Amino acid sequence: MLAFRSLRTKLILLMLLMLSLLATAAGLATLNTMKRDSEEQARHILNVAGKVLLETLSTRAQQLRSSSQVLATDFGFRNAVATAEQDTIESVLANHGSRINASLMLLLGTDGSLLASSEAAITAQDIAPLFNQVHYNDAAPVSDIQQLAGRPYQLVLAPVKAPQLIAWVGMGFPLDTPLARQIEAVTGLDISFVGQKSDNYPVFTSTLDTPQQQLLGTLLPQLMLQPGTALNDRNQDYISLALPLDQQQQLWAVQHLPNQRWRSSYQEFRQQLLLIFGAALSLTLLVAFVFARSITQPLNRLSQFAQSIGQGAVAAPPPGGTGEVGVLSRALVTMQQHISQREQQLRFNAEHDSLTGCYNRFAAERLLQPWLDSVDGSLLQINIQQFKSINDVLGFSNGDLLLRQLAQRLSQLVPEPQLLARLGGDEFLLLYDRCLLSAEVQQLLHPLLSSYTLQQSGINLKLTTGIYNFTAGQLSANDALRRVDIALDNARRTAQGIAFYQQGQDESHQRELTLIRDLPEALNSGQFFAVYQPKVDIQRQSCNAAEALIRWQHPELGFIPPDQFIRLAEHSGNIGLISCWMLQQVIKQAAHWWQQGIAMQLAVNLSVYDLLNPELADNISSLLQQYQLPSAALALEVTESAVMEDAETVIAQLHRLRKLGISLSIDDFGTGQSSLAYLKQLPVDEVKIDRAFVKDIEHNSNDALIVSATVQLAHSLGFSVTAEGLENKAGLAYLKQCGCDKVQGYYFSRPLTPQQLELWLQQLPQQLSGQSAAGATS
């Protein structure tokens, strides 16, 4: 199958096809012309044979007329007829008939009655058609071909006068096999004498063989409808022509010309034409092969050369050709050169940063591995502090210019790094083949900090640098890049902006990745649960509120502190999943308690991401309706920093929640950066003082002053105050003195499960009464 796809084969087939079509068209035209000529010649032969037949019959008719006239004028015969001497008449008829070989001799009366006949089977009725022709014309003999007693005869009737008409004498020859053979011998054609009566076509005699005679009947109706027209039947090996022998067209002569006779020259010429065509085809095949080879050999060499170019191999061009092949060869050589240049450029672009010309991350990972396997050294990852601000103030074009200047200085450092790459953004990677100390790093970075010119102004940079000192053969490039990136993250939290990777930080990073990965599944598999820390009303000596806190018991890592996974959830965008789970669990638990008569108000902490969710209020409303819980049973706590993230949007969200009847609290008050102007706009019911001001209130006068001022400010604004982090009795007494409404902390209770909280609520009155008694005693 592949051979038919080659150009050589296609060229050969094309030439053969063209020659075949041309030869076929010429041969068909020639053969059709010859066939038409042969058919015309066959018709001509049949027409000539027909004329010979008619001439033969005419000659026989003339012979009969002459003989009949001689007999009609014979005195003795007339006398015998006149005297009705029957024996004499029959003797004369027989003698005269034998002289001319006439097989039929007869005598008719003037009324058409049959007086004598040499054929006993013939009757006067058989002669009547011819007699009717001569009855009114007794001047001359009349001839015709008639069917008498089932056989065709050529018959002549002559008048016998003495001197008046006294009788009619008749002579005839049968149209029989001897006559047919005689005519066949003269014309060279087979002949059949056929009758026609209604739909019956009897064959009287024929020179055809018996099988052909049997097939003749199917063609006779067509032949007799078209007399004088040669017709051919596919079932017969003859072409036939029919001629009527009588005026009534009841007797016919059908002449047959064998097809082989007129087709022989046509078939012989056809064989010669096929031989000529075969010889021409063979010669053309040879010429086409040579011609195609002369074209395809250079093209094959060019094709192999092009395949080598496509495979990236360096191959010598084929010998120069002439004409179009030479042009194509030179074009391929030029293409090879251009492809080589483009490959080099693409290879350079694939491994280099287009802005700075440094290696990119892909190239750094590839080139870094051999160094990690063979030497001890240091990886430095450098980041420009506040680079986004530079882009915002000076524009991105100047930011790009700054990166190019920094890259140029990095390439000129002393000692020069073995590898310099831009990992992305404003982060650069440097590789040294020895481990660097902190002082060496500071000395190395010193030339990078000052005297950058942007828009004709000089600026200084602050750089953050993470360093990872590695040992040969221990890590992959990916692990090394991750560790130096961890060191860079740690450097961002230092004053100097420099940090070395410390053993175990990678494991901590992997642990965080595991927590991020497992968090969605943990929410659905029962690893998370809620605990509740009571909020005791110290003025009324009761407890009707608690803060809901989330806990995570990981099946492999154990208990995960909330401050760890909450931070990770915020960074990974999963905090919304935690908030939705927490709201549903808390509302479900609150509904259960309210149905039991425990009217506890449960508080849930919301992050800034929750407050920026436009569907938050609708989702909470749906949950309250689902569990048939009054909105007063739910409180939401937000931090000052969450409010300041997008004050306008958050305040609008808080108003929507407040309209639902939900209580709102400001959590960790005093630790954020909120403004009193915003505080008075917030639709909140409660301010919670952070535990940082409460845990040492009995010892720290500043904390006591801040708490007292905060309580007074909150009360003046109409807010209730809850103090977090109460851990001792002395602190409780001072908070009562300041007028604080509620307290929350380990002094009363740590966070409890729902069952533990129910038990604690039962024991709370006894605990409060004991504290009151102790206070009275003191």
XYZ file of N, CA and C in Angstrom, residues 213-346:
402
model
N -32.784 -23.189 -36.418
C -34.166 -23.058 -36.895
C -35.129 -22.836 -35.719
N -34.859 -23.525 -34.605
C -35.728 -23.372 -33.438
C -35.632 -21.970 -32.833
N -34.443 -21.367 -32.919
C -34.274 -20.013 -32.388
C -34.796 -18.953 -33.346
N -35.035 -19.375 -34.607
C -35.450 -18.387 -35.607
C -36.822 -17.811 -35.309
N -37.686 -18.596 -34.683
C -39.051 -18.142 -34.446
C -39.141 -16.869 -33.611
N -38.183 -16.619 -32.695
C -38.245 -15.424 -31.853
C -37.905 -14.160 -32.634
N -37.187 -14.308 -33.735
C -36.765 -13.128 -34.508
C -37.717 -12.811 -35.651
N -38.519 -13.828 -36.114
C -39.356 -13.635 -37.298
C -40.346 -12.486 -37.174
N -41.025 -12.306 -36.019
C -41.968 -11.173 -35.947
C -41.283 -9.826 -36.196
N -40.092 -9.626 -35.670
C -39.380 -8.349 -35.888
C -38.955 -8.214 -37.345
N -38.474 -9.310 -37.935
C -38.037 -9.262 -39.339
C -39.188 -8.916 -40.265
N -40.372 -9.477 -40.008
C -41.508 -9.255 -40.895
C -42.138 -7.890 -40.693
N -41.876 -7.279 -39.495
C -42.341 -5.906 -39.293
C -41.442 -4.914 -40.005
N -40.194 -5.316 -40.294
C -39.229 -4.425 -40.952
C -38.635 -5.151 -42.160
N -39.446 -5.424 -43.224
C -38.937 -6.154 -44.394
C -37.811 -5.353 -45.065
N -36.807 -6.090 -45.502
C -35.672 -5.455 -46.155
C -34.656 -4.870 -45.195
N -34.858 -5.023 -43.865
C -33.932 -4.480 -42.859
C -33.217 -5.636 -42.172
N -31.890 -5.549 -42.146
C -31.090 -6.596 -41.507
C -31.135 -6.428 -39.992
N -31.418 -7.533 -39.307
C -31.495 -7.522 -37.840
C -30.642 -8.651 -37.282
N -30.193 -8.414 -36.046
C -29.338 -9.411 -35.382
C -29.952 -9.723 -34.033
N -29.983 -10.986 -33.674
C -30.484 -11.417 -32.386
C -29.318 -11.981 -31.574
N -29.241 -11.559 -30.246
C -28.104 -11.980 -29.423
C -28.063 -13.484 -29.235
N -29.253 -14.170 -29.410
C -29.277 -15.617 -29.236
C -28.846 -16.365 -30.489
N -28.745 -15.662 -31.619
C -28.347 -16.294 -32.877
C -27.007 -15.763 -33.334
N -26.298 -16.617 -33.977
C -24.992 -16.212 -34.497
C -25.120 -15.798 -35.951
N -26.257 -15.157 -36.299
C -26.543 -14.739 -37.664
C -27.117 -13.336 -37.650
N -26.960 -12.650 -38.784
C -27.702 -11.421 -39.060
C -28.643 -11.758 -40.205
N -29.920 -11.433 -40.082
C -30.951 -11.921 -41.006
C -31.678 -10.768 -41.661
N -32.232 -11.060 -42.863
C -33.023 -10.075 -43.606
C -34.184 -10.825 -44.241
N -35.419 -10.293 -44.105
C -36.631 -10.953 -44.613
C -37.172 -10.207 -45.828
N -37.607 -10.996 -46.866
C -38.209 -10.423 -48.067
C -39.555 -11.115 -48.309
N -40.641 -10.330 -48.572
C -41.928 -10.957 -48.871
C -41.905 -11.544 -50.284
N -42.513 -12.735 -50.464
C -42.506 -13.399 -51.763
C -43.841 -13.274 -52.481
N -44.898 -12.886 -51.744
C -46.195 -12.740 -52.378
C -46.767 -11.379 -52.026
N -47.812 -11.021 -52.716
C -48.403 -9.704 -52.491
C -49.104 -9.643 -51.144
N -49.605 -10.763 -50.672
C -50.292 -10.770 -49.390
C -49.310 -10.834 -48.206
N -48.022 -10.947 -48.491
C -46.969 -11.048 -47.464
C -47.266 -12.178 -46.486
N -47.666 -13.326 -47.080
C -47.866 -14.513 -46.271
C -46.746 -15.522 -46.453
N -45.912 -15.300 -47.459
C -44.758 -16.148 -47.704
C -43.519 -15.276 -47.742
N -42.474 -15.706 -47.013
C -41.268 -14.886 -46.856
C -40.039 -15.741 -47.100
N -39.041 -15.062 -47.630
C -37.706 -15.651 -47.735
C -36.799 -14.900 -46.764
N -36.195 -15.629 -45.827
C -35.300 -15.017 -44.822
C -33.884 -15.508 -45.091
N -32.997 -14.579 -45.414
C -31.608 -14.922 -45.696
C -30.748 -14.614 -44.452
N -29.770 -15.467 -44.218
C -28.968 -15.406 -42.993
C -27.502 -15.302 -43.332
N -26.856 -14.289 -42.781
C -25.408 -14.108 -42.936
C -24.741 -14.430 -41.597
N -23.853 -15.429 -41.519
C -23.189 -15.758 -40.242
C -22.379 -14.566 -39.719
N -22.478 -14.363 -38.410
C -21.724 -13.239 -37.805
C -20.221 -13.393 -37.988
N -19.773 -14.620 -37.915
C -18.341 -14.840 -38.037
C -17.817 -14.357 -39.380
N -18.675 -14.382 -40.365
C -18.239 -13.998 -41.724
C -17.962 -12.505 -41.819
N -18.853 -11.695 -41.172
C -18.630 -10.250 -41.258
C -17.824 -9.716 -40.072
N -17.761 -10.542 -39.023
C -17.000 -10.087 -37.860
C -15.534 -10.504 -37.895
N -15.185 -11.408 -38.745
C -13.830 -11.964 -38.732
C -12.773 -10.878 -38.941
N -13.010 -9.986 -39.912
C -12.024 -8.928 -40.157
C -11.988 -7.942 -38.975
N -13.190 -7.708 -38.394
C -13.255 -6.810 -37.238
C -12.490 -7.394 -36.050
N -12.706 -8.699 -35.797
C -12.021 -9.330 -34.679
C -10.524 -9.427 -34.916
N -10.144 -9.682 -36.162
C -8.714 -9.736 -36.474
C -8.060 -8.385 -36.239
N -8.725 -7.324 -36.669
C -8.176 -5.983 -36.450
C -8.129 -5.636 -34.957
N -9.156 -6.110 -34.227
C -9.176 -5.859 -32.788
C -7.993 -6.536 -32.103
N -7.686 -7.774 -32.520
C -6.530 -8.453 -31.948
C -5.244 -7.701 -32.257
N -5.138 -7.238 -33.505
C -3.940 -6.462 -33.867
C -3.856 -5.177 -33.048
N -5.004 -4.549 -32.841
C -5.021 -3.302 -32.072
C -4.615 -3.551 -30.616
N -5.074 -4.685 -30.053
C -4.687 -5.011 -28.684
C -3.194 -5.282 -28.572
N -2.638 -5.957 -29.578
C -1.199 -6.208 -29.581
C -0.422 -4.902 -29.650
N -0.911 -3.999 -30.500
C -0.238 -2.694 -30.617
C -0.354 -1.937 -29.294
N -1.544 -1.993 -28.689
C -1.743 -1.302 -27.412
C -0.854 -1.895 -26.318
N -0.755 -3.217 -26.258
C 0.103 -3.844 -25.264
C 1.561 -3.476 -25.462
N 2.009 -3.464 -26.729
C 3.404 -3.087 -26.989
C 3.648 -1.638 -26.593
N 2.691 -0.763 -26.935
C 2.850 0.657 -26.576
C 2.828 0.838 -25.063
N 1.985 0.041 -24.400
C 1.902 0.137 -22.942
C 3.212 -0.302 -22.288
N 3.781 -1.379 -22.802
C 5.060 -1.853 -22.256
C 6.157 -0.830 -22.481
N 6.183 -0.273 -23.689
C 7.195 0.742 -23.988
C 6.993 1.978 -23.105
N 5.733 2.346 -22.928
C 5.447 3.503 -22.072
C 5.842 3.232 -20.627
N 5.607 1.995 -20.163
C 5.995 1.633 -18.806
C 7.499 1.773 -18.609
N 8.245 1.325 -19.604
C 9.702 1.442 -19.527
C 10.132 2.897 -19.522
N 9.553 3.684 -20.446
C 9.901 5.110 -20.521
C 9.470 5.827 -19.240
N 8.275 5.480 -18.748
C 7.782 6.133 -17.529
C 8.672 5.807 -16.336
N 9.140 4.556 -16.272
C 10.008 4.165 -15.154
C 11.305 4.964 -15.179
N 11.900 5.049 -16.396
C 13.155 5.805 -16.516
C 12.922 7.276 -16.211
N 11.842 7.828 -16.761
C 11.551 9.248 -16.551
C 11.248 9.541 -15.074
N 10.418 8.662 -14.458
C 10.064 8.875 -13.051
C 11.286 8.736 -12.152
N 12.142 7.788 -12.510
C 13.359 7.612 -11.700
C 14.250 8.831 -11.768
N 14.339 9.422 -12.962
C 15.179 10.618 -13.101
C 14.646 11.786 -12.278
N 13.333 11.774 -12.002
C 12.740 12.842 -11.186
C 12.770 12.486 -9.710
N 12.418 11.227 -9.397
C 12.231 10.870 -7.994
C 13.531 10.641 -7.242
N 14.592 10.215 -7.931
C 15.851 10.009 -7.216
C 16.354 11.291 -6.559
N 16.421 12.408 -7.289
C 16.816 13.658 -6.612
C 15.813 14.059 -5.531
N 14.520 13.815 -5.813
C 13.518 14.180 -4.810
C 13.633 13.307 -3.567
N 13.968 12.009 -3.749
C 14.164 11.132 -2.590
C 15.325 11.611 -1.737
N 16.402 12.025 -2.406
C 17.543 12.538 -1.649
C 17.161 13.811 -0.905
N 16.384 14.669 -1.578
C 15.927 15.886 -0.909
C 14.970 15.557 0.241
N 14.136 14.505 0.040
C 13.207 14.109 1.101
C 13.964 13.603 2.329
N 14.999 12.781 2.099
C 15.809 12.295 3.217
C 16.511 13.451 3.923
N 16.956 14.419 3.125
C 17.596 15.596 3.705
C 16.594 16.383 4.548
N 15.358 16.526 4.033
C 14.320 17.248 4.781
C 13.950 16.503 6.062
N 13.893 15.132 6.011
C 13.611 14.363 7.221
C 14.698 14.561 8.265
N 15.939 14.606 7.810
C 17.036 14.852 8.755
C 16.888 16.220 9.400
N 16.482 17.213 8.614
C 16.252 18.551 9.173
C 15.124 18.502 10.199
N 14.030 17.781 9.837
C 12.905 17.694 10.759
C 13.252 16.991 12.054
N 14.188 16.014 11.996
C 14.601 15.289 13.193
C 15.669 16.017 13.993
N 16.094 17.170 13.475
C 17.094 17.950 14.187
C 18.513 17.485 13.959
N 18.716 16.531 13.043
C 20.063 16.034 12.777
C 20.793 16.981 11.836
N 22.107 16.984 11.947
C 22.940 17.795 11.059
C 23.343 16.913 9.887
N 22.813 17.187 8.714
C 23.066 16.359 7.541
C 23.600 17.230 6.411
N 24.476 16.600 5.585
C 25.021 17.314 4.432
C 23.962 17.388 3.352
N 23.854 18.518 2.670
C 22.851 18.634 1.602
C 23.199 17.731 0.428
N 22.210 17.280 -0.336
C 22.480 16.436 -1.507
C 23.199 17.236 -2.582
N 23.838 16.539 -3.559
C 24.532 17.252 -4.649
C 23.578 18.185 -5.367
N 24.103 19.332 -5.744
C 23.250 20.333 -6.398
C 22.688 19.841 -7.707
N 21.413 20.036 -7.903
C 20.767 19.653 -9.136
C 20.537 20.860 -10.026
N 19.800 20.641 -11.085
C 19.480 21.716 -12.013
C 17.987 21.942 -12.016
N 17.609 23.080 -12.535
C 16.193 23.388 -12.657
C 15.505 23.500 -11.324
N 14.249 23.035 -11.293
C 13.453 23.165 -10.088
C 14.031 22.356 -8.933
N 14.627 21.193 -9.222
C 15.220 20.382 -8.165
C 16.361 21.135 -7.501
N 17.179 21.811 -8.283
C 18.258 22.607 -7.720
C 17.740 23.741 -6.862
N 16.674 24.397 -7.332
C 16.077 25.481 -6.544
C 15.560 24.939 -5.218
N 14.891 23.770 -5.266
C 14.374 23.174 -4.044
C 15.505 22.788 -3.106
N 16.603 22.252 -3.659
C 17.742 21.869 -2.827
C 18.318 23.070 -2.105
N 18.493 24.160 -2.838
C 19.036 25.366 -2.207
C 18.065 25.941 -1.177
N 16.762 25.814 -1.447
C 15.767 26.307 -0.482
C 15.816 25.491 0.808
N 16.019 24.158 0.692
C 16.118 23.320 1.883
C 17.369 23.645 2.694
N 18.468 23.916 2.006
C 19.694 24.285 2.717
C 19.476 25.580 3.490
N 18.841 26.563 2.827
C 18.544 27.827 3.504
C 17.610 27.595 4.681
N 16.608 26.731 4.488
C 15.676 26.427 5.567
C 16.402 25.774 6.734
N 17.354 24.868 6.438
C 18.125 24.214 7.498
C 18.884 25.245 8.333
N 19.460 26.216 7.653
C 20.205 27.247 8.372
C 19.276 28.084 9.246
N 18.122 28.454 8.688
C 17.178 29.268 9.466
C 16.610 28.486 10.645
N 16.313 27.192 10.424
C 15.786 26.373 11.517
C 16.818 26.248 12.623
N 18.081 26.059 12.232
C 19.137 25.958 13.234
C 19.229 27.232 14.059
N 19.117 28.374 13.364
C 19.170 29.647 14.085
C 17.964 29.801 15.012
N 16.779 29.415 14.508
C 15.581 29.531 15.335
C 15.632 28.569 16.520
N 16.165 27.361 16.293
C 16.284 26.415 17.398
C 17.194 26.960 18.494
N 18.289 27.563 18.072
C 19.182 28.148 19.060
C 18.477 29.267 19.823
N 17.718 30.084 19.063
C 16.999 31.173 19.724
C 15.910 30.644 20.649
N 15.186 29.615 20.174
C 14.127 29.030 21.005
C 14.702 28.365 22.250
